[in-house]
Every structure is written in C-alpha cells, then in structure tokens.
Short mmCIF file of C-alpha atoms in Angstrom, two decimals:
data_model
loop_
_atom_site.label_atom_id
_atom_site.label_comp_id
_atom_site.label_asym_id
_atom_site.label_seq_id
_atom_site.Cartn_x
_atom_site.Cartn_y
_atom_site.Cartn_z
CA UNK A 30 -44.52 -10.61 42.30
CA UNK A 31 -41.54 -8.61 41.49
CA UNK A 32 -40.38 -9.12 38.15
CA UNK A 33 -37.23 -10.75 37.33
CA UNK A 34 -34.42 -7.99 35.41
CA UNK A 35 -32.85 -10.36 32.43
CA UNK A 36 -29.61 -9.28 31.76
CA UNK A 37 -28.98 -7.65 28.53
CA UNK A 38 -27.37 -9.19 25.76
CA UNK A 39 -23.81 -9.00 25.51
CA UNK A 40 -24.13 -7.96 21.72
CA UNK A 41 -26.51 -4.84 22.80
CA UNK A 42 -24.23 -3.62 25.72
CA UNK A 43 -21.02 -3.72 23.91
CA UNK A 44 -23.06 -1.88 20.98
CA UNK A 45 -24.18 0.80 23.66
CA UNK A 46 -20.51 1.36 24.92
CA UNK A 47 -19.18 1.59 21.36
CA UNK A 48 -21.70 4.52 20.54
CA UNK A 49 -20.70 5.72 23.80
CA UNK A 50 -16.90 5.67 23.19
CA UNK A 51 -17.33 6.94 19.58
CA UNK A 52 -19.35 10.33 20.86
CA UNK A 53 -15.75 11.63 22.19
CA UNK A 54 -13.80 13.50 20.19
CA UNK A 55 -11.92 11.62 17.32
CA UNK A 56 -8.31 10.82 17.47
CA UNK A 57 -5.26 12.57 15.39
CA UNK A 58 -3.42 10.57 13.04
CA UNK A 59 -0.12 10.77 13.96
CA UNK A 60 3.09 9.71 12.01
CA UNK A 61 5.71 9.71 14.81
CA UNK A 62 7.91 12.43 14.14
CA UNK A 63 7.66 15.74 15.73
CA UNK A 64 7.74 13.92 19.07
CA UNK A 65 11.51 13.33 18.48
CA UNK A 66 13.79 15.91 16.67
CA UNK A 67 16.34 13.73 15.65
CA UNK A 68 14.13 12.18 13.12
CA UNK A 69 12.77 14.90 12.10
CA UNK A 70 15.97 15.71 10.95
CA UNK A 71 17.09 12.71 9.21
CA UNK A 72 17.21 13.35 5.16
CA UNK A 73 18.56 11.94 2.11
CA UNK A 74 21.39 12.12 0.86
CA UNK A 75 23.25 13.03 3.70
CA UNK A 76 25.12 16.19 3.85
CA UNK A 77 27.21 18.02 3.12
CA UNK A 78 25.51 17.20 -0.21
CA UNK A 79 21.91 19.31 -0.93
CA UNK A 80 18.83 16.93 0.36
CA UNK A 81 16.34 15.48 -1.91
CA UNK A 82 14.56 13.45 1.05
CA UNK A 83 13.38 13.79 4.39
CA UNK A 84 11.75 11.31 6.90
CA UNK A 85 8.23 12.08 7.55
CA UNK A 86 6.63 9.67 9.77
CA UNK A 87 5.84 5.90 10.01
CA UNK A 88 2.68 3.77 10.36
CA UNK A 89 2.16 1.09 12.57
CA UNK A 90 -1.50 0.52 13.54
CA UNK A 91 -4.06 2.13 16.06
CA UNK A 92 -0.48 3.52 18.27
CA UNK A 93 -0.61 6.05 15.19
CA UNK A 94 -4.14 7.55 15.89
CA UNK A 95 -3.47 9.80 19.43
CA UNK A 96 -6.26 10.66 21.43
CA UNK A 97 -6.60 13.90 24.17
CA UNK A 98 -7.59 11.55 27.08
CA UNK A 99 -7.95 15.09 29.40
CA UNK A 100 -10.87 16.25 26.90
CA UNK A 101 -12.66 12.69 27.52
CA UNK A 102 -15.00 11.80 30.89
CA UNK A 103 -14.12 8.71 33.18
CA UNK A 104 -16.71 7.34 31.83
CA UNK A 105 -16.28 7.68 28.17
CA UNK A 106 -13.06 6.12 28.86
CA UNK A 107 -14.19 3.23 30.68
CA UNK A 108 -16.43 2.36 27.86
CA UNK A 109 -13.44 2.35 25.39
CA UNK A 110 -11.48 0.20 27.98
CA UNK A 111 -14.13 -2.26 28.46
CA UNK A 112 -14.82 -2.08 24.20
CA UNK A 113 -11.77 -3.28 23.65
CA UNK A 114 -11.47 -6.18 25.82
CA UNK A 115 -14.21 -7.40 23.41
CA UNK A 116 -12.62 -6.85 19.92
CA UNK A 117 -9.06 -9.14 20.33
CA UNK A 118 -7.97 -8.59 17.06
CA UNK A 119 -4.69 -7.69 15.94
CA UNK A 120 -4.66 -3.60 16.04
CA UNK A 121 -1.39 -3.43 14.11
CA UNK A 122 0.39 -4.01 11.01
CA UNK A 123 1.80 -7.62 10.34
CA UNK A 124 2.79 -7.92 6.99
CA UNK A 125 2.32 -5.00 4.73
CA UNK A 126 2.25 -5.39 0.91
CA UNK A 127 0.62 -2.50 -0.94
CA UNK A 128 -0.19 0.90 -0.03
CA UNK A 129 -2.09 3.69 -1.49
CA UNK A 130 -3.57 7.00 -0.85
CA UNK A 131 -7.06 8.02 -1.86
CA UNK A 132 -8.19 11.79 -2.48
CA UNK A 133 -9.04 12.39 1.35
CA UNK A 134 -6.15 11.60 2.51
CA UNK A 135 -6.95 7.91 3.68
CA UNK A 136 -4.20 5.81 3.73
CA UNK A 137 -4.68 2.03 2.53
CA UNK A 138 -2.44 -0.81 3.72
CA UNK A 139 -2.78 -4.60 2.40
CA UNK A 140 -1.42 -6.75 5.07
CA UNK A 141 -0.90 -10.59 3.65
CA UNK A 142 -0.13 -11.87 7.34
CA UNK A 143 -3.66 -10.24 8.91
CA UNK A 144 -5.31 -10.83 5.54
CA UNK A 145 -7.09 -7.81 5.77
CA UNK A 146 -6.81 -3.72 4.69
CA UNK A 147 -5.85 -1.20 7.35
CA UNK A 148 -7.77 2.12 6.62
CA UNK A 149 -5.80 4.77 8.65
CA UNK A 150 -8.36 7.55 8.42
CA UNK A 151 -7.28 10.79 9.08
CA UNK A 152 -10.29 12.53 8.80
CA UNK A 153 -12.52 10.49 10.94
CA UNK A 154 -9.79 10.05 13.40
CA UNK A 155 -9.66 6.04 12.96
CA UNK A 156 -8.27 2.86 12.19
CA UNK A 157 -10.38 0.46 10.13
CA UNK A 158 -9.61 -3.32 9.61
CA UNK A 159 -11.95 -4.47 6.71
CA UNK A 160 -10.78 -8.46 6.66
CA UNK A 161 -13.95 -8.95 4.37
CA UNK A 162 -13.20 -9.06 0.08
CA UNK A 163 -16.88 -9.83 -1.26
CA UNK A 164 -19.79 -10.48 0.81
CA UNK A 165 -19.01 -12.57 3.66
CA UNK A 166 -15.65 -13.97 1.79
CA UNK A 167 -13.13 -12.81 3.54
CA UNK A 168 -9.32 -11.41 2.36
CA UNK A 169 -6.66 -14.34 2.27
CA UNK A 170 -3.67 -12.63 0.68
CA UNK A 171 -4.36 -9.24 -0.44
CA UNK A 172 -1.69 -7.18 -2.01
CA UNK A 173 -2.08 -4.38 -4.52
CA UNK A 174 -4.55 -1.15 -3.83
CA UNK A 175 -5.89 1.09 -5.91
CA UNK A 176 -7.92 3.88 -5.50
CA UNK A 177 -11.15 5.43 -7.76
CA UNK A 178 -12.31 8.33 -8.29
CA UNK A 179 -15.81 7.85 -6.40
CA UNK A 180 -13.72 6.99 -3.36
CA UNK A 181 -14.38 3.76 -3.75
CA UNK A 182 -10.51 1.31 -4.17
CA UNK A 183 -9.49 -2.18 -5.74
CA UNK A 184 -7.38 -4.74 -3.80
CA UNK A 185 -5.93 -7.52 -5.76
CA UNK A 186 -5.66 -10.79 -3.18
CA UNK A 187 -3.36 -13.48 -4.43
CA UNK A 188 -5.24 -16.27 -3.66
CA UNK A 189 -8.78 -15.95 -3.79
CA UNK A 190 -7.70 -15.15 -7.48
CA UNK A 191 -9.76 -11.74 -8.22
CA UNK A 192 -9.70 -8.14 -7.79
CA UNK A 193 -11.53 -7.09 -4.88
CA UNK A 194 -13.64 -3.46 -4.56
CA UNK A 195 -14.83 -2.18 -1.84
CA UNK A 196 -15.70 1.35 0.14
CA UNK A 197 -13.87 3.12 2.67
CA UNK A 198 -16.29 1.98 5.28
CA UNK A 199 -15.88 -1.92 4.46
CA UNK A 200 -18.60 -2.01 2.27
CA UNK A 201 -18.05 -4.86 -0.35
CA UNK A 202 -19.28 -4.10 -3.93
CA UNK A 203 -18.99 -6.70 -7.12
CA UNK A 204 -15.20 -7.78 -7.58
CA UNK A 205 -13.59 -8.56 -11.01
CA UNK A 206 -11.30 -11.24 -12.78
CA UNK A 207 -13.62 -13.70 -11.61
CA UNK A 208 -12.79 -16.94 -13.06
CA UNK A 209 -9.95 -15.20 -15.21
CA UNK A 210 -6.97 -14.45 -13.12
CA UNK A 211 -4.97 -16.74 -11.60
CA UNK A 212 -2.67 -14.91 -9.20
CA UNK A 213 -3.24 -11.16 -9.11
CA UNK A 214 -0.49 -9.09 -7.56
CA UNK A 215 -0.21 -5.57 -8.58
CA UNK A 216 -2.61 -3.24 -9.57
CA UNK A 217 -3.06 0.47 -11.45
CA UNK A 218 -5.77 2.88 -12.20
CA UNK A 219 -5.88 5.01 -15.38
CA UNK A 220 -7.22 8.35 -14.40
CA UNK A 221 -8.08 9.24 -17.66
CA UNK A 222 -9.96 6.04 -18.81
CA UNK A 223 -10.57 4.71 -15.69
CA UNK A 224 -9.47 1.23 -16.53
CA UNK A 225 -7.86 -1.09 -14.25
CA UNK A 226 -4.81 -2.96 -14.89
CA UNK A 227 -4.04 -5.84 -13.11
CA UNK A 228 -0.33 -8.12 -12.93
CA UNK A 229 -1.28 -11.83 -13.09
CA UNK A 230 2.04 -13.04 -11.67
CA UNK A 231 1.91 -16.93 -12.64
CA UNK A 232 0.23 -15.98 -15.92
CA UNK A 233 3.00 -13.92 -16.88
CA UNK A 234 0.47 -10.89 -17.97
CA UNK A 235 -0.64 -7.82 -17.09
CA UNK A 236 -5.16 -7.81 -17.94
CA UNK A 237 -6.75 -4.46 -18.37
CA UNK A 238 -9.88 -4.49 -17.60
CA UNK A 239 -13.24 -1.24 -17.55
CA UNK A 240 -14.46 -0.49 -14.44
CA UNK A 241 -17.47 -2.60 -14.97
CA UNK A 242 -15.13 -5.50 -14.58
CA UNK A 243 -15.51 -6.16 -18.51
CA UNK A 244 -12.05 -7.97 -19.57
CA UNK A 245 -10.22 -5.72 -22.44
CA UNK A 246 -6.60 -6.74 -23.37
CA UNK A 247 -3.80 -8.74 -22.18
CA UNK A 248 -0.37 -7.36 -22.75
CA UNK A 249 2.69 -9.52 -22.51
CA UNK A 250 3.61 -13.33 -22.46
CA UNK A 251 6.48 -15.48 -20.64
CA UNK A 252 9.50 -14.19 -22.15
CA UNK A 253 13.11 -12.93 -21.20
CA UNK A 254 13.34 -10.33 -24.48
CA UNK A 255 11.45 -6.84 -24.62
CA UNK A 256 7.65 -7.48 -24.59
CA UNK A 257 8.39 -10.78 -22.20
CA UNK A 258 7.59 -10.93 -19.00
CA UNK A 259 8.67 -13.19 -15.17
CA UNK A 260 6.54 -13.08 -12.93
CA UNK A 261 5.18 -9.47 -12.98
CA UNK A 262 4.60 -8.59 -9.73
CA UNK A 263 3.83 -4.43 -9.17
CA UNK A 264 2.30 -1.86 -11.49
CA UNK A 265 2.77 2.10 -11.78
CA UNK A 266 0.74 4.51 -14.48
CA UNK A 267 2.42 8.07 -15.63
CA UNK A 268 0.33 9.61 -17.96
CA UNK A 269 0.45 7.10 -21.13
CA UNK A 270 3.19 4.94 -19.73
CA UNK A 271 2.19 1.67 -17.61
CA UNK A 272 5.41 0.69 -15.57
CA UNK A 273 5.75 -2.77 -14.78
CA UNK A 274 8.04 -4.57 -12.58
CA UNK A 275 9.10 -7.55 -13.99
CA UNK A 276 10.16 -9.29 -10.69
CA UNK A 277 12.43 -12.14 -11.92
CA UNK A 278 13.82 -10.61 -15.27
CA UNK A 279 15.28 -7.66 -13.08
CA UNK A 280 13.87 -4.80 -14.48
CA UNK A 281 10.93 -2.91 -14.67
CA UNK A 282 9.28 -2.31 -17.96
CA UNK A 283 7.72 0.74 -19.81
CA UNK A 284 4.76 -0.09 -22.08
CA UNK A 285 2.46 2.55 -23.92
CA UNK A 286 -0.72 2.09 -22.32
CA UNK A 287 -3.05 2.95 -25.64
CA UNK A 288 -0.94 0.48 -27.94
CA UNK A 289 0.79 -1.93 -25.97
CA UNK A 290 4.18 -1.00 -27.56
CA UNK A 291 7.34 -1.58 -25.73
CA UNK A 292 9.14 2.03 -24.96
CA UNK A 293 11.69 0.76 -22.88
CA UNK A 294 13.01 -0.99 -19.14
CA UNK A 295 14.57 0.19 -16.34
CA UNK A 296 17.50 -1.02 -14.57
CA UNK A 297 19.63 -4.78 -14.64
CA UNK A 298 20.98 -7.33 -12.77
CA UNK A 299 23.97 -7.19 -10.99
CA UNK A 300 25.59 -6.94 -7.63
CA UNK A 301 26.16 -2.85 -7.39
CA UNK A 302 23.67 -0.46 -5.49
CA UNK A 303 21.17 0.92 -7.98
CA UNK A 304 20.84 -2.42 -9.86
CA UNK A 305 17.90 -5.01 -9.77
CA UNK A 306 17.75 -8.27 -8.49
CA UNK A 307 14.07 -8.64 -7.24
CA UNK A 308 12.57 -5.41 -7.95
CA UNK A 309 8.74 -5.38 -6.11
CA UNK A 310 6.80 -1.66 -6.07
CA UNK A 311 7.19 0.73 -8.41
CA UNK A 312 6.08 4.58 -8.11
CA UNK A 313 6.37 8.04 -9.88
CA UNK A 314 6.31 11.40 -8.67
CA UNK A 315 5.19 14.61 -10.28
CA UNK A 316 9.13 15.51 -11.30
CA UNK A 317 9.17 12.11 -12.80
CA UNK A 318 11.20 10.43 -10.56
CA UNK A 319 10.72 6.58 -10.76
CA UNK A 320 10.84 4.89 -7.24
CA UNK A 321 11.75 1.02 -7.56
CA UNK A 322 11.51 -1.50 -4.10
CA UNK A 323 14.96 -3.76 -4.38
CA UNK A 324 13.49 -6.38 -1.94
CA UNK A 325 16.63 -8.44 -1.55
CA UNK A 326 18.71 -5.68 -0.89
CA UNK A 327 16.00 -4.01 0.76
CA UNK A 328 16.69 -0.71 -0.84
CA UNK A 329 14.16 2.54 -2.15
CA UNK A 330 16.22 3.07 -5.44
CA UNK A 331 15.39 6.54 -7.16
CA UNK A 332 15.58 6.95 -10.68
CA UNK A 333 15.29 9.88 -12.92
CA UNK A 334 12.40 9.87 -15.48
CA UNK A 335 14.93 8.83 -18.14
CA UNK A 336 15.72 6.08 -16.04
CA UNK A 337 19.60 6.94 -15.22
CA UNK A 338 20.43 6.33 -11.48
CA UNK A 339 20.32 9.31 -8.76
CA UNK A 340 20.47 7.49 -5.23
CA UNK A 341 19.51 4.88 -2.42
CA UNK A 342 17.44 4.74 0.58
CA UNK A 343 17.93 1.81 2.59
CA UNK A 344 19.82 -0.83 3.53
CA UNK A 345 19.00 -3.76 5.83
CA UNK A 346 17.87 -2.92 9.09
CA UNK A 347 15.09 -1.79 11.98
CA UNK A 348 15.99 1.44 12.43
CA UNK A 349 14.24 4.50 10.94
CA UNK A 350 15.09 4.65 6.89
CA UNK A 351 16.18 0.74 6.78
CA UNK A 352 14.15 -2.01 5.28
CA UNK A 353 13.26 -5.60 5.80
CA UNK A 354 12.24 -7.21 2.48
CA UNK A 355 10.02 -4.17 1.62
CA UNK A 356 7.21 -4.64 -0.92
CA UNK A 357 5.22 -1.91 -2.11
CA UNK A 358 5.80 1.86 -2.77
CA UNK A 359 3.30 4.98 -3.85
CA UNK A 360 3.07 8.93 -3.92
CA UNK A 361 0.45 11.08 -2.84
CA UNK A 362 -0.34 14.55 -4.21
CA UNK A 363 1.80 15.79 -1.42
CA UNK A 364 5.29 14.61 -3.03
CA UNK A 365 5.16 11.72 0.21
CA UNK A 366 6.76 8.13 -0.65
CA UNK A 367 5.30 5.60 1.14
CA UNK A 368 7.25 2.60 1.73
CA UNK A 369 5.25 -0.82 2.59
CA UNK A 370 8.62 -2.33 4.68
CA UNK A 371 7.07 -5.48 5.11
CA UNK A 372 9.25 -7.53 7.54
CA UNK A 373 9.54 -4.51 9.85
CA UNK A 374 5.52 -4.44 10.18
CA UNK A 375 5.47 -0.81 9.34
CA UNK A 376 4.58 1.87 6.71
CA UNK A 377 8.06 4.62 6.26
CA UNK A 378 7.24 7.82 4.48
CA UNK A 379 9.51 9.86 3.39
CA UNK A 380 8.88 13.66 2.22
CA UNK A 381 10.02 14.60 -1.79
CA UNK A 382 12.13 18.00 -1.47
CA UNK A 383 12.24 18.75 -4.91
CA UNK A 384 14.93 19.05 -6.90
CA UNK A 385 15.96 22.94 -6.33
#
C-alpha cells in the first residue's frame, strides 16, 4: 500500500522559507537622500547665511532597508514573497516617541501606536519589531530608550508602569521600577556610573536607579519654583548635568547629577519662536548645543550650551524638515539629530555642521 504524504505543517514550511529568504544577501539601510538632490541640499539656516544643518535622511520602516533584487535567485525571492504573506504586521512606523542610537549603529524607535520598538539594523541589514517588554508581556505604550554599554537598552512604557530591558535581538531580560513608578516617560544613562534615570511624569520626579534595578534617589517634587517640577516628561545627561524637560512649567531644567542641586533652566513661556510652551525631547551634542522638541509649535529649537537662543527647525507641516507634534530627539557620535516627528510616522535626521 502506498503510503499517504501528510502535508507539512504550516509552522515548519514558513520556517524553511524564512531560512531560505534570510541566506540572500542582507539589505542596505537606506535614509532616503542621495536618491534625490534637492534634499540633499536642503540645510539650516538658509542662505545666504553660513549653514549649521543639513538634512540627512528619514526613517520610515522596512521601505528604508533596500535590497539588490538582481543579486537574488527566483527562488529566493519567491520565498520572501510568500514569507511575507504570513507575517501581516504593520512594517512601518505609526507613532514614534523616543529614539536612540546604540554603539553599532542600531537605531531604536519606540512607537506608542504599534506598541512595540523598531530596531533598524544597519549592520545585519534588517528591521526588527520586538512588541514583547518582559517575558511574554508585551509593550503597551513605550516611550523613552536608552542604550548600555553591553549593547543591551532600556525602554520606559507608560503604562505597564516599569522600565523595560531588553537585547538587540528581542531578548527580554529583568525590567525595573517594578511596583515603584507610576508613569515612566523619559529615560537617561550615565556613562560614567551607569545609573539609570527615569521621569515619572504623574509623580512629578525623576528616580535614579543602578543597573541592577536597585532604587537610589528621587530628585524633585510638584512645584512651579526651581527644584519643582510638571509633569517631567524627557531626560538628557552631559557630563554631570541631567537635563530635564519640565513639560508643563515650560522649561527644561539643569540639575547636578552627583548632588541634586539646581544649576539652572532653559527657556520660557511665551508666544515668540525659540520660547517653550510644551517642550518634549531634549538632546546635546558634543559642541554643547542643547536641542529642545516644541511639540505645539512643532519646532527643533537649538540652544547654545549657555542656553541663549541660536535658531529653529520646523514649523508645521509634511514636507521634509516640518513636524507634526514631534516627541523625542537624540545625537549619535556622528553629530546626527534625530527627530522622532510623531504625527508624520517618521524618524528626520538632520547632519550637525559644526560651528566653523
């Protein structure tokens, strides 16, 4: 009697085709520019004045990650075809909150609207959605990212109420704040002491805590005078200076990160370009330059490190160097601003020219 041929399981064929698919040549991470020279010329300020800024690219999701389909068989690409019929989630950005850059280059994305962290991985030529915070628990509304030393980064998510740490790969380790926060925003990493600072918005506080997760101090209380704090929403580190952006007071403040002492704040309310109404990320660059999300006005505002003024990015708008209620803002090593432009769905970086 012939035997009967059972069908293999869907589970094991689509694992078959993925190994398949993967054994091509990875894809490029591309940021959009060189494709079209008009952006590639677009910089900040404008001229005739010298430029301080140029555009350097934008993220969006997997359309960022190009692949050489001529170096690929028929096959191969049939496998990646029929993959992806079987994996329906959403391949691009949403909602983008936080963004930071680890020391290979990766490029982490919180996205509140996918609940989930979009790993654009340069090196390995992918995209990885990690929806998953601790165990199988997964992300509801993650926001700030921070990256350690070991590779490893922390993502603070709103409303499961902790600090989540995982691994590039997805791999969930042991989160902190269990129990203790009650709506972490923003977060920063020491380099030197490798403590963790955390803004608990409705607490009014920004915890430190060791990288064993052990609690240390609490700085701050509700308050509208120099050591208070409204809703806290984004953090920043510069040496021993821990900025804070103290969302509904308007301003961002500068605390000594050894003491706790008040040094000094950062902008005020009012109705002019360059002042604060509901400040969100906060960044500094190597020169000192202090980068400050206005969300409501949906402007980059640039600062010098003495806080005075220097210039805009922005403006409402979809078009390349306008913003939609952006969130979050960091630097990598290479002088690029990354700006998390939230209602746009989209990362904008933008290129530091120095100051010669």
């Amino acid at each position: 009697m012939t035997a009967l041929i059972r069908p293999l399981p869907l589970v094991l064929v689509l694992s078959v085709l993925a190994l398949a698919a993967c054994s091509s040549a990875p894809a490029r991470l591309h940021l959009g520019v060189g494709d079209d020279p008009v952006l590639s010329r677009l910089m900040w300020p404008p001229g005739p004045e010298v430029p301080r800024y140029q555009f350097a690219g934008q993220l969006f999701g997997e359309v960022n990650f190009v692949r050489d389909e001529a170096s690929d068989g028929a096959l191969t690409r049939f496998f990646r075809w029929l993959v992806g019929l079987a994996d329906d989630r959403p391949k691009t950005l949403q909602r983008p909150q936080g963004v930071a850059v680890d020391s290979d280059g990766r490029i982490l994305v919180s996205d509140v609207s996918r609940a989930a962290v979009f790993v654009f991985d340069g090196i390995a030529g992918e995209l990885r959605i990690l929806e998953y915070a601790s165990g199988q628990r997964r992300f509801v509304a993650p926001i700030g990212i921070a990256t350690d030393d070991d590779g490893s980064f922390w993502v603070a998510d709103a409303e499961l109420a902790v600090v989540a740490h995982l691994k590039p790969d997805g791999t969930t380790l042991p989160p902190i704040g269990v129990g203790e926060l009650e709506r972490p925003t923003g977060l920063a990493r020491d380099p030197v002491s490798g403590r963790l600072y955390v803004a608990d918005t409705h607490r009014h506080v920004v915890r430190e805590y060791a990288r064993d997760g052990t609690a240390l101090r609490t700085f701050g209380r509700r308050g509208h005078d120099d050591e208070g704090f409204n809703y806290p929403t984004h953090l920043a580190i510069r040496g021993n200076e821990l900025y804070v952006t103290d969302t509904m007071n308007s301003r961002v403040q500068i605390l000594r990160i050894d003491s706790g002492e008040f040094l000094g704040s950062i902008g005020r309310r009012g109705l002019y370009t360059g002042n604060l109404v509901r400040p969100k990320g906060v960044a500094t660059d190597a020169d000192g330059n202090i980068y400050i999300i206005e969300s409501l006005y949906d402007n980059l505002l640039i600062f010098n490190s003495k806080g005075q003024f220097l210039m805009p990015i922005g403006g409402v708008g979809h078009e390349v160097g306008k913003f939609y209620l952006p969130s979050g803002v960091t630097v990598d090593d290479l002088g690029r601003i990354f700006v998390a432009d939230t209602f746009n769905g989209r990362v904008a970086i933008f290129q530091y020219l120095g100051n010669n």
